[in-house]
GROMACS .gro file of N, CA and C in nm:
model
  477
    1UNK      N    1  -3.487  -0.467   6.404
    1UNK     CA    2  -3.450  -0.546   6.289
    1UNK      C    3  -3.305  -0.503   6.252
    2UNK      N    4  -3.216  -0.610   6.240
    2UNK     CA    5  -3.081  -0.583   6.190
    2UNK      C    6  -3.072  -0.552   6.045
    3UNK      N    7  -2.947  -0.514   6.005
    3UNK     CA    8  -2.928  -0.476   5.868
    3UNK      C    9  -2.937  -0.601   5.776
    4UNK      N   10  -2.903  -0.723   5.828
    4UNK     CA   11  -2.915  -0.844   5.753
    4UNK      C   12  -3.065  -0.870   5.717
    5UNK      N   13  -3.141  -0.854   5.813
    5UNK     CA   14  -3.284  -0.882   5.797
    5UNK      C   15  -3.345  -0.780   5.697
    6UNK      N   16  -3.304  -0.651   5.717
    6UNK     CA   17  -3.357  -0.544   5.627
    6UNK      C   18  -3.312  -0.566   5.485
    7UNK      N   19  -3.192  -0.624   5.469
    7UNK     CA   20  -3.139  -0.646   5.339
    7UNK      C   21  -3.216  -0.746   5.255
    8UNK      N   22  -3.291  -0.841   5.328
    8UNK     CA   23  -3.363  -0.941   5.263
    8UNK      C   24  -3.512  -0.907   5.238
    9UNK      N   25  -3.550  -0.789   5.264
    9UNK     CA   26  -3.693  -0.744   5.240
    9UNK      C   27  -3.721  -0.744   5.096
   10UNK      N   28  -3.842  -0.786   5.054
   10UNK     CA   29  -3.872  -0.786   4.914
   10UNK      C   30  -3.887  -0.641   4.864
   11UNK      N   31  -3.821  -0.614   4.750
   11UNK     CA   32  -3.825  -0.479   4.702
   11UNK      C   33  -3.948  -0.460   4.607
   12UNK      N   34  -3.976  -0.562   4.522
   12UNK     CA   35  -4.088  -0.549   4.430
   12UNK      C   36  -4.202  -0.655   4.460
   13UNK      N   37  -4.304  -0.605   4.523
   13UNK     CA   38  -4.406  -0.696   4.571
   13UNK      C   39  -4.498  -0.730   4.453
   14UNK      N   40  -4.523  -0.863   4.430
   14UNK     CA   41  -4.609  -0.907   4.326
   14UNK      C   42  -4.748  -0.941   4.372
   15UNK      N   43  -4.765  -0.954   4.503
   15UNK     CA   44  -4.896  -0.982   4.559
   15UNK      C   45  -4.949  -0.860   4.632
   16UNK      N   46  -5.076  -0.827   4.627
   16UNK     CA   47  -5.135  -0.715   4.685
   16UNK      C   48  -5.251  -0.754   4.781
   17UNK      N   49  -5.295  -0.673   4.869
   17UNK     CA   50  -5.409  -0.703   4.952
   17UNK      C   51  -5.531  -0.717   4.868
   18UNK      N   52  -5.609  -0.821   4.887
   18UNK     CA   53  -5.726  -0.840   4.801
   18UNK      C   54  -5.703  -0.932   4.689
   19UNK      N   55  -5.581  -0.976   4.662
   19UNK     CA   56  -5.552  -1.069   4.553
   19UNK      C   57  -5.600  -1.210   4.590
   20UNK      N   58  -5.639  -1.286   4.483
   20UNK     CA   59  -5.681  -1.425   4.494
   20UNK      C   60  -5.551  -1.505   4.480
   21UNK      N   61  -5.509  -1.576   4.579
   21UNK     CA   62  -5.378  -1.648   4.577
   21UNK      C   63  -5.401  -1.794   4.605
   22UNK      N   64  -5.300  -1.879   4.561
   22UNK     CA   65  -5.296  -2.024   4.600
   22UNK      C   66  -5.174  -2.042   4.688
   23UNK      N   67  -5.191  -2.121   4.797
   23UNK     CA   68  -5.082  -2.146   4.887
   23UNK      C   69  -4.997  -2.263   4.823
   24UNK      N   70  -4.872  -2.242   4.808
   24UNK     CA   71  -4.783  -2.343   4.740
   24UNK      C   72  -4.706  -2.431   4.834
   25UNK      N   73  -4.698  -2.393   4.966
   25UNK     CA   74  -4.627  -2.479   5.057
   25UNK      C   75  -4.697  -2.470   5.198
   26UNK      N   76  -4.673  -2.571   5.275
   26UNK     CA   77  -4.726  -2.576   5.412
   26UNK      C   78  -4.849  -2.665   5.424
   27UNK      N   79  -4.915  -2.656   5.536
   27UNK     CA   80  -5.022  -2.747   5.561
   27UNK      C   81  -5.150  -2.720   5.482
   28UNK      N   82  -5.165  -2.597   5.431
   28UNK     CA   83  -5.276  -2.564   5.338
   28UNK      C   84  -5.241  -2.563   5.196
   29UNK      N   85  -5.143  -2.637   5.155
   29UNK     CA   86  -5.089  -2.640   5.018
   29UNK      C   87  -5.201  -2.672   4.918
   30UNK      N   88  -5.215  -2.599   4.809
   30UNK     CA   89  -5.311  -2.625   4.709
   30UNK      C   90  -5.444  -2.552   4.730
   31UNK      N   91  -5.468  -2.486   4.844
   31UNK     CA   92  -5.586  -2.418   4.870
   31UNK      C   93  -5.574  -2.272   4.831
   32UNK      N   94  -5.688  -2.209   4.789
   32UNK     CA   95  -5.690  -2.069   4.741
   32UNK      C   96  -5.760  -1.986   4.848
   33UNK      N   97  -5.725  -1.852   4.851
   33UNK     CA   98  -5.789  -1.765   4.940
   33UNK      C   99  -5.756  -1.617   4.900
   34UNK      N  100  -5.812  -1.530   4.972
   34UNK     CA  101  -5.784  -1.383   4.943
   34UNK      C  102  -5.698  -1.335   5.045
   35UNK      N  103  -5.602  -1.249   5.006
   35UNK     CA  104  -5.502  -1.187   5.096
   35UNK      C  105  -5.578  -1.086   5.178
   36UNK      N  106  -5.568  -1.100   5.311
   36UNK     CA  107  -5.634  -1.008   5.410
   36UNK      C  108  -5.542  -0.890   5.442
   37UNK      N  109  -5.417  -0.925   5.462
   37UNK     CA  110  -5.317  -0.823   5.512
   37UNK      C  111  -5.177  -0.857   5.457
   38UNK      N  112  -5.100  -0.755   5.423
   38UNK     CA  113  -4.965  -0.767   5.384
   38UNK      C  114  -4.872  -0.708   5.482
   39UNK      N  115  -4.773  -0.778   5.538
   39UNK     CA  116  -4.684  -0.728   5.632
   39UNK      C  117  -4.553  -0.712   5.564
   40UNK      N  118  -4.514  -0.601   5.511
   40UNK     CA  119  -4.402  -0.579   5.430
   40UNK      C  120  -4.271  -0.587   5.512
   41UNK      N  121  -4.279  -0.551   5.637
   41UNK     CA  122  -4.154  -0.544   5.719
   41UNK      C  123  -4.108  -0.686   5.755
   42UNK      N  124  -4.190  -0.788   5.732
   42UNK     CA  125  -4.154  -0.924   5.763
   42UNK      C  126  -4.167  -1.018   5.641
   43UNK      N  127  -4.197  -0.965   5.520
   43UNK     CA  128  -4.216  -1.034   5.393
   43UNK      C  129  -4.330  -1.138   5.411
   44UNK      N  130  -4.432  -1.106   5.482
   44UNK     CA  131  -4.536  -1.206   5.506
   44UNK      C  132  -4.678  -1.154   5.465
   45UNK      N  133  -4.762  -1.251   5.451
   45UNK     CA  134  -4.912  -1.211   5.411
   45UNK      C  135  -4.999  -1.297   5.498
   46UNK      N  136  -5.119  -1.245   5.527
   46UNK     CA  137  -5.218  -1.326   5.592
   46UNK      C  138  -5.331  -1.356   5.494
   47UNK      N  139  -5.359  -1.480   5.477
   47UNK     CA  140  -5.462  -1.525   5.384
   47UNK      C  141  -5.596  -1.560   5.464
   48UNK      N  142  -5.707  -1.508   5.417
   48UNK     CA  143  -5.831  -1.521   5.484
   48UNK      C  144  -5.866  -1.672   5.506
   49UNK      N  145  -5.887  -1.713   5.628
   49UNK     CA  146  -5.928  -1.847   5.660
   49UNK      C  147  -5.831  -1.957   5.637
   50UNK      N  148  -5.707  -1.919   5.613
   50UNK     CA  149  -5.601  -2.024   5.594
   50UNK      C  150  -5.492  -2.012   5.693
   51UNK      N  151  -5.413  -2.119   5.708
   51UNK     CA  152  -5.299  -2.138   5.809
   51UNK      C  153  -5.344  -2.096   5.945
   52UNK      N  154  -5.458  -2.168   5.988
   52UNK     CA  155  -5.523  -2.139   6.118
   52UNK      C  156  -5.437  -2.203   6.234
   53UNK      N  157  -5.416  -2.133   6.339
   53UNK     CA  158  -5.338  -2.184   6.458
   53UNK      C  159  -5.419  -2.147   6.582
   54UNK      N  160  -5.401  -2.223   6.690
   54UNK     CA  161  -5.468  -2.204   6.814
   54UNK      C  162  -5.373  -2.105   6.890
   55UNK      N  163  -5.444  -2.006   6.954
   55UNK     CA  164  -5.367  -1.903   7.028
   55UNK      C  165  -5.431  -1.895   7.169
   56UNK      N  166  -5.345  -1.910   7.268
   56UNK     CA  167  -5.392  -1.900   7.409
   56UNK      C  168  -5.383  -1.755   7.447
   57UNK      N  169  -5.495  -1.697   7.489
   57UNK     CA  170  -5.494  -1.556   7.533
   57UNK      C  171  -5.539  -1.547   7.680
   58UNK      N  172  -5.464  -1.483   7.759
   58UNK     CA  173  -5.485  -1.466   7.901
   58UNK      C  174  -5.594  -1.360   7.922
   59UNK      N  175  -5.679  -1.386   8.019
   59UNK     CA  176  -5.790  -1.289   8.049
   59UNK      C  177  -5.730  -1.166   8.104
   60UNK      N  178  -5.791  -1.046   8.065
   60UNK     CA  179  -5.744  -0.920   8.111
   60UNK      C  180  -5.862  -0.824   8.128
   61UNK      N  181  -5.843  -0.704   8.162
   61UNK     CA  182  -5.944  -0.608   8.171
   61UNK      C  183  -6.009  -0.584   8.043
   62UNK      N  184  -6.145  -0.601   8.036
   62UNK     CA  185  -6.219  -0.569   7.910
   62UNK      C  186  -6.221  -0.681   7.813
   63UNK      N  187  -6.160  -0.798   7.829
   63UNK     CA  188  -6.167  -0.900   7.739
   63UNK      C  189  -6.157  -1.042   7.805
   64UNK      N  190  -6.215  -1.131   7.743
   64UNK     CA  191  -6.223  -1.273   7.791
   64UNK      C  192  -6.096  -1.349   7.757
   65UNK      N  193  -6.052  -1.445   7.835
   65UNK     CA  194  -5.944  -1.526   7.800
   65UNK      C  195  -5.988  -1.660   7.739
   66UNK      N  196  -5.896  -1.735   7.688
   66UNK     CA  197  -5.931  -1.873   7.629
   66UNK      C  198  -5.841  -1.910   7.516
   67UNK      N  199  -5.885  -2.009   7.447
   67UNK     CA  200  -5.809  -2.056   7.326
   67UNK      C  201  -5.885  -2.014   7.196
   68UNK      N  202  -5.826  -1.936   7.117
   68UNK     CA  203  -5.886  -1.883   6.996
   68UNK      C  204  -5.812  -1.942   6.871
   69UNK      N  205  -5.891  -1.948   6.765
   69UNK     CA  206  -5.829  -1.990   6.635
   69UNK      C  207  -5.803  -1.861   6.555
   70UNK      N  208  -5.674  -1.837   6.512
   70UNK     CA  209  -5.648  -1.711   6.441
   70UNK      C  210  -5.561  -1.758   6.315
   71UNK      N  211  -5.564  -1.667   6.218
   71UNK     CA  212  -5.485  -1.687   6.094
   71UNK      C  213  -5.346  -1.640   6.119
   72UNK      N  214  -5.249  -1.728   6.098
   72UNK     CA  215  -5.109  -1.701   6.110
   72UNK      C  216  -5.049  -1.645   5.978
   73UNK      N  217  -4.952  -1.559   5.981
   73UNK     CA  218  -4.893  -1.517   5.854
   73UNK      C  219  -4.811  -1.621   5.783
   74UNK      N  220  -4.813  -1.609   5.649
   74UNK     CA  221  -4.734  -1.700   5.560
   74UNK      C  222  -4.628  -1.610   5.500
   75UNK      N  223  -4.513  -1.675   5.466
   75UNK     CA  224  -4.408  -1.599   5.387
   75UNK      C  225  -4.463  -1.576   5.252
   76UNK      N  226  -4.425  -1.463   5.195
   76UNK     CA  227  -4.473  -1.419   5.066
   76UNK      C  228  -4.434  -1.506   4.953
   77UNK      N  229  -4.320  -1.583   4.973
   77UNK     CA  230  -4.283  -1.675   4.873
   77UNK      C  231  -4.356  -1.805   4.864
   78UNK      N  232  -4.441  -1.825   4.968
   78UNK     CA  233  -4.526  -1.948   4.977
   78UNK      C  234  -4.666  -1.931   4.913
   79UNK      N  235  -4.691  -1.817   4.853
   79UNK     CA  236  -4.824  -1.798   4.785
   79UNK      C  237  -4.799  -1.740   4.651
   80UNK      N  238  -4.889  -1.785   4.553
   80UNK     CA  239  -4.886  -1.735   4.418
   80UNK      C  240  -5.017  -1.689   4.367
   81UNK      N  241  -5.020  -1.584   4.292
   81UNK     CA  242  -5.147  -1.526   4.247
   81UNK      C  243  -5.210  -1.626   4.145
   82UNK      N  244  -5.344  -1.643   4.150
   82UNK     CA  245  -5.416  -1.730   4.069
   82UNK      C  246  -5.454  -1.660   3.940
   83UNK      N  247  -5.426  -1.723   3.825
   83UNK     CA  248  -5.465  -1.670   3.689
   83UNK      C  249  -5.615  -1.660   3.684
   84UNK      N  250  -5.671  -1.550   3.649
   84UNK     CA  251  -5.813  -1.537   3.641
   84UNK      C  252  -5.874  -1.620   3.529
   85UNK      N  253  -5.805  -1.663   3.425
   85UNK     CA  254  -5.861  -1.738   3.316
   85UNK      C  255  -5.846  -1.895   3.346
   86UNK      N  256  -5.721  -1.935   3.375
   86UNK     CA  257  -5.703  -2.079   3.390
   86UNK      C  258  -5.722  -2.129   3.537
   87UNK      N  259  -5.715  -2.041   3.631
   87UNK     CA  260  -5.736  -2.083   3.770
   87UNK      C  261  -5.610  -2.148   3.831
   88UNK      N  262  -5.498  -2.139   3.757
   88UNK     CA  263  -5.371  -2.203   3.810
   88UNK      C  264  -5.277  -2.091   3.869
   89UNK      N  265  -5.188  -2.132   3.969
   89UNK     CA  266  -5.100  -2.037   4.029
   89UNK      C  267  -4.998  -1.997   3.921
   90UNK      N  268  -4.969  -1.860   3.905
   90UNK     CA  269  -4.873  -1.811   3.806
   90UNK      C  270  -4.793  -1.700   3.866
   91UNK      N  271  -4.682  -1.665   3.796
   91UNK     CA  272  -4.604  -1.552   3.827
   91UNK      C  273  -4.667  -1.426   3.779
   92UNK      N  274  -4.632  -1.320   3.834
   92UNK     CA  275  -4.689  -1.192   3.793
   92UNK      C  276  -4.580  -1.102   3.727
   93UNK      N  277  -4.615  -1.051   3.610
   93UNK     CA  278  -4.523  -0.971   3.531
   93UNK      C  279  -4.589  -0.829   3.510
   94UNK      N  280  -4.516  -0.734   3.458
   94UNK     CA  281  -4.572  -0.604   3.430
   94UNK      C  282  -4.563  -0.580   3.288
   95UNK      N  283  -4.669  -0.511   3.237
   95UNK     CA  284  -4.670  -0.480   3.090
   95UNK      C  285  -4.727  -0.343   3.073
   96UNK      N  286  -4.693  -0.277   2.974
   96UNK     CA  287  -4.753  -0.140   2.946
   96UNK      C  288  -4.843  -0.152   2.818
   97UNK      N  289  -4.957  -0.103   2.829
   97UNK     CA  290  -5.058  -0.105   2.717
   97UNK      C  291  -5.016   0.011   2.620
   98UNK      N  292  -5.084   0.010   2.502
   98UNK     CA  293  -5.058   0.110   2.403
   98UNK      C  294  -5.077   0.251   2.455
   99UNK      N  295  -5.181   0.263   2.538
   99UNK     CA  296  -5.210   0.407   2.600
   99UNK      C  297  -5.117   0.443   2.710
  100UNK      N  298  -5.024   0.356   2.741
  100UNK     CA  299  -4.926   0.390   2.852
  100UNK      C  300  -4.960   0.339   2.987
  101UNK      N  301  -5.076   0.276   3.003
  101UNK     CA  302  -5.118   0.235   3.145
  101UNK      C  303  -5.038   0.108   3.175
  102UNK      N  304  -4.998   0.096   3.302
  102UNK     CA  305  -4.925  -0.015   3.355
  102UNK      C  306  -5.018  -0.121   3.412
  103UNK      N  307  -5.009  -0.246   3.365
  103UNK     CA  308  -5.099  -0.348   3.414
  103UNK      C  309  -5.013  -0.474   3.451
  104UNK      N  310  -5.078  -0.553   3.537
  104UNK     CA  311  -5.016  -0.686   3.581
  104UNK      C  312  -5.061  -0.791   3.488
  105UNK      N  313  -4.978  -0.874   3.440
  105UNK     CA  314  -5.010  -0.989   3.354
  105UNK      C  315  -4.954  -1.120   3.417
  106UNK      N  316  -5.026  -1.230   3.381
  106UNK     CA  317  -4.978  -1.365   3.426
  106UNK      C  318  -4.876  -1.419   3.332
  107UNK      N  319  -4.774  -1.483   3.394
  107UNK     CA  320  -4.669  -1.541   3.317
  107UNK      C  321  -4.621  -1.667   3.385
  108UNK      N  322  -4.544  -1.751   3.306
  108UNK     CA  323  -4.499  -1.874   3.357
  108UNK      C  324  -4.580  -1.992   3.309
  109UNK      N  325  -4.554  -2.119   3.360
  109UNK     CA  326  -4.621  -2.240   3.315
  109UNK      C  327  -4.766  -2.227   3.349
  110UNK      N  328  -4.847  -2.262   3.257
  110UNK     CA  329  -4.993  -2.266   3.278
  110UNK      C  330  -5.056  -2.126   3.278
  111UNK      N  331  -4.982  -2.024   3.237
  111UNK     CA  332  -5.034  -1.894   3.231
  111UNK      C  333  -5.100  -1.860   3.103
  112UNK      N  334  -5.204  -1.779   3.103
  112UNK     CA  335  -5.275  -1.741   2.981
  112UNK      C  336  -5.223  -1.610   2.926
  113UNK      N  337  -5.138  -1.537   3.003
  113UNK     CA  338  -5.095  -1.407   2.959
  113UNK      C  339  -5.194  -1.300   2.971
  114UNK      N  340  -5.307  -1.329   3.044
  114UNK     CA  341  -5.410  -1.238   3.058
  114UNK      C  342  -5.375  -1.127   3.165
  115UNK      N  343  -5.454  -1.020   3.169
  115UNK     CA  344  -5.433  -0.916   3.258
  115UNK      C  345  -5.497  -0.949   3.395
  116UNK      N  346  -5.419  -0.931   3.502
  116UNK     CA  347  -5.461  -0.956   3.644
  116UNK      C  348  -5.502  -0.820   3.696
  117UNK      N  349  -5.630  -0.801   3.715
  117UNK     CA  350  -5.680  -0.663   3.764
  117UNK      C  351  -5.632  -0.636   3.907
  118UNK      N  352  -5.621  -0.499   3.933
  118UNK     CA  353  -5.586  -0.459   4.061
  118UNK      C  354  -5.712  -0.482   4.156
  119UNK      N  355  -5.696  -0.530   4.281
  119UNK     CA  356  -5.812  -0.555   4.366
  119UNK      C  357  -5.886  -0.424   4.397
  120UNK      N  358  -6.022  -0.442   4.398
  120UNK     CA  359  -6.106  -0.323   4.421
  120UNK      C  360  -6.091  -0.266   4.562
  121UNK      N  361  -6.050  -0.355   4.654
  121UNK     CA  362  -6.036  -0.307   4.791
  121UNK      C  363  -5.921  -0.204   4.811
  122UNK      N  364  -5.834  -0.200   4.714
  122UNK     CA  365  -5.722  -0.104   4.719
  122UNK      C  366  -5.771   0.040   4.691
  123UNK      N  367  -5.886   0.053   4.610
  123UNK     CA  368  -5.941   0.180   4.575
  123UNK      C  369  -6.017   0.247   4.690
  124UNK      N  370  -6.051   0.168   4.790
  124UNK     CA  371  -6.126   0.228   4.899
  124UNK      C  372  -6.032   0.279   5.002
  125UNK      N  373  -6.050   0.404   5.037
  125UNK     CA  374  -5.967   0.465   5.141
  125UNK      C  375  -6.021   0.447   5.283
  126UNK      N  376  -5.940   0.410   5.371
  126UNK     CA  377  -5.988   0.390   5.512
  126UNK      C  378  -6.009   0.525   5.581
  127UNK      N  379  -5.928   0.621   5.558
  127UNK     CA  380  -5.946   0.756   5.611
  127UNK      C  381  -5.972   0.848   5.494
  128UNK      N  382  -6.081   0.929   5.499
  128UNK     CA  383  -6.104   1.025   5.393
  128UNK      C  384  -6.005   1.138   5.384
  129UNK      N  385  -5.984   1.192   5.258
  129UNK     CA  386  -5.897   1.293   5.247
  129UNK      C  387  -5.956   1.426   5.315
  130UNK      N  388  -5.872   1.503   5.374
  130UNK     CA  389  -5.933   1.629   5.436
  130UNK      C  390  -5.980   1.729   5.330
  131UNK      N  391  -6.099   1.783   5.352
  131UNK     CA  392  -6.156   1.880   5.255
  131UNK      C  393  -6.140   2.020   5.304
  132UNK      N  394  -6.124   2.037   5.435
  132UNK     CA  395  -6.108   2.178   5.494
  132UNK      C  396  -5.964   2.194   5.523
  133UNK      N  397  -5.907   2.312   5.496
  133UNK     CA  398  -5.765   2.343   5.526
  133UNK      C  399  -5.748   2.350   5.677
  134UNK      N  400  -5.640   2.282   5.720
  134UNK     CA  401  -5.615   2.279   5.861
  134UNK      C  402  -5.528   2.395   5.906
  135UNK      N  403  -5.486   2.403   6.036
  135UNK     CA  404  -5.418   2.518   6.085
  135UNK      C  405  -5.267   2.527   6.030
  136UNK      N  406  -5.208   2.417   5.989
  136UNK     CA  407  -5.076   2.414   5.937
  136UNK      C  408  -5.072   2.416   5.781
  137UNK      N  409  -5.185   2.416   5.716
  137UNK     CA  410  -5.186   2.417   5.569
  137UNK      C  411  -5.156   2.564   5.520
  138UNK      N  412  -5.084   2.572   5.411
  138UNK     CA  413  -5.056   2.688   5.344
  138UNK      C  414  -5.179   2.748   5.271
  139UNK      N  415  -5.218   2.877   5.292
  139UNK     CA  416  -5.327   2.928   5.215
  139UNK      C  417  -5.310   2.928   5.063
  140UNK      N  418  -5.409   2.921   4.989
  140UNK     CA  419  -5.408   2.904   4.845
  140UNK      C  420  -5.351   3.037   4.782
  141UNK      N  421  -5.385   3.156   4.836
  141UNK     CA  422  -5.339   3.276   4.780
  141UNK      C  423  -5.184   3.279   4.782
  142UNK      N  424  -5.119   3.232   4.900
  142UNK     CA  425  -4.976   3.231   4.907
  142UNK      C  426  -4.916   3.134   4.814
  143UNK      N  427  -4.980   3.016   4.793
  143UNK     CA  428  -4.924   2.919   4.699
  143UNK      C  429  -4.932   2.964   4.559
  144UNK      N  430  -5.032   3.032   4.518
  144UNK     CA  431  -5.049   3.079   4.381
  144UNK      C  432  -4.975   3.206   4.347
  145UNK      N  433  -4.918   3.274   4.460
  145UNK     CA  434  -4.847   3.401   4.434
  145UNK      C  435  -4.719   3.386   4.351
  146UNK      N  436  -4.702   3.472   4.255
  146UNK     CA  437  -4.588   3.463   4.157
  146UNK      C  438  -4.472   3.523   4.228
  147UNK      N  439  -4.364   3.457   4.253
  147UNK     CA  440  -4.248   3.507   4.321
  147UNK      C  441  -4.122   3.527   4.231
  148UNK      N  442  -4.128   3.475   4.114
  148UNK     CA  443  -4.012   3.478   4.024
  148UNK      C  444  -4.056   3.517   3.882
  149UNK      N  445  -3.988   3.616   3.823
  149UNK     CA  446  -4.016   3.649   3.682
  149UNK      C  447  -3.900   3.603   3.602
  150UNK      N  448  -3.927   3.518   3.503
  150UNK     CA  449  -3.816   3.460   3.422
  150UNK      C  450  -3.748   3.557   3.326
  151UNK      N  451  -3.832   3.655   3.276
  151UNK     CA  452  -3.770   3.748   3.178
  151UNK      C  453  -3.679   3.852   3.240
  152UNK      N  454  -3.721   3.895   3.353
  152UNK     CA  455  -3.639   3.996   3.426
  152UNK      C  456  -3.539   3.941   3.523
  153UNK      N  457  -3.562   3.823   3.566
  153UNK     CA  458  -3.477   3.754   3.672
  153UNK      C  459  -3.506   3.802   3.803
  154UNK      N  460  -3.615   3.874   3.828
  154UNK     CA  461  -3.652   3.932   3.964
  154UNK      C  462  -3.701   3.817   4.046
  155UNK      N  463  -3.669   3.817   4.168
  155UNK     CA  464  -3.704   3.711   4.262
  155UNK      C  465  -3.609   3.602   4.281
  156UNK      N  466  -3.499   3.606   4.209
  156UNK     CA  467  -3.394   3.510   4.223
  156UNK      C  468  -3.313   3.538   4.345
  157UNK      N  469  -3.290   3.437   4.436
  157UNK     CA  470  -3.214   3.464   4.559
  157UNK      C  471  -3.069   3.493   4.528
  158UNK      N  472  -3.009   3.571   4.605
  158UNK     CA  473  -2.866   3.607   4.592
  158UNK      C  474  -2.790   3.495   4.660
  159UNK      N  475  -2.703   3.434   4.585
  159UNK     CA  476  -2.618   3.329   4.625
  159UNK      C  477  -2.483   3.368   4.672
   0.00000   0.00000   0.00000
């Protein structure tokens, strides 16, 4: 990817994997679906069951060949999140609640201003966090060891 292409990448993504979106342009205009995958390097999203194209796949070792129907990516600007209250496509804004939590809200024409919840699928981890320390992990006794005393200044490196 050249620097011109990298320059045009979206910096602040408004749509997330698992969001209910409406397609605003293309052959499936006006249809709604759930985002299956987000391809940030290309500013594209794949919507479940939408923008279907025929793909010719050559036969190889371990798989059959033929003509298959697959979901093609859509540009991120061609989809909008659906308002959970009105069911219309809306823009997404950010708001902070009184307790300081950051939430997504609907804004724009036909928006109710309601909170758009984060998709539940984002809370599920595909790979579990490691529970056992590996060979390259620092032992806890070394991590918790006090190496600097603020009162005496001991442990300060000589510069």
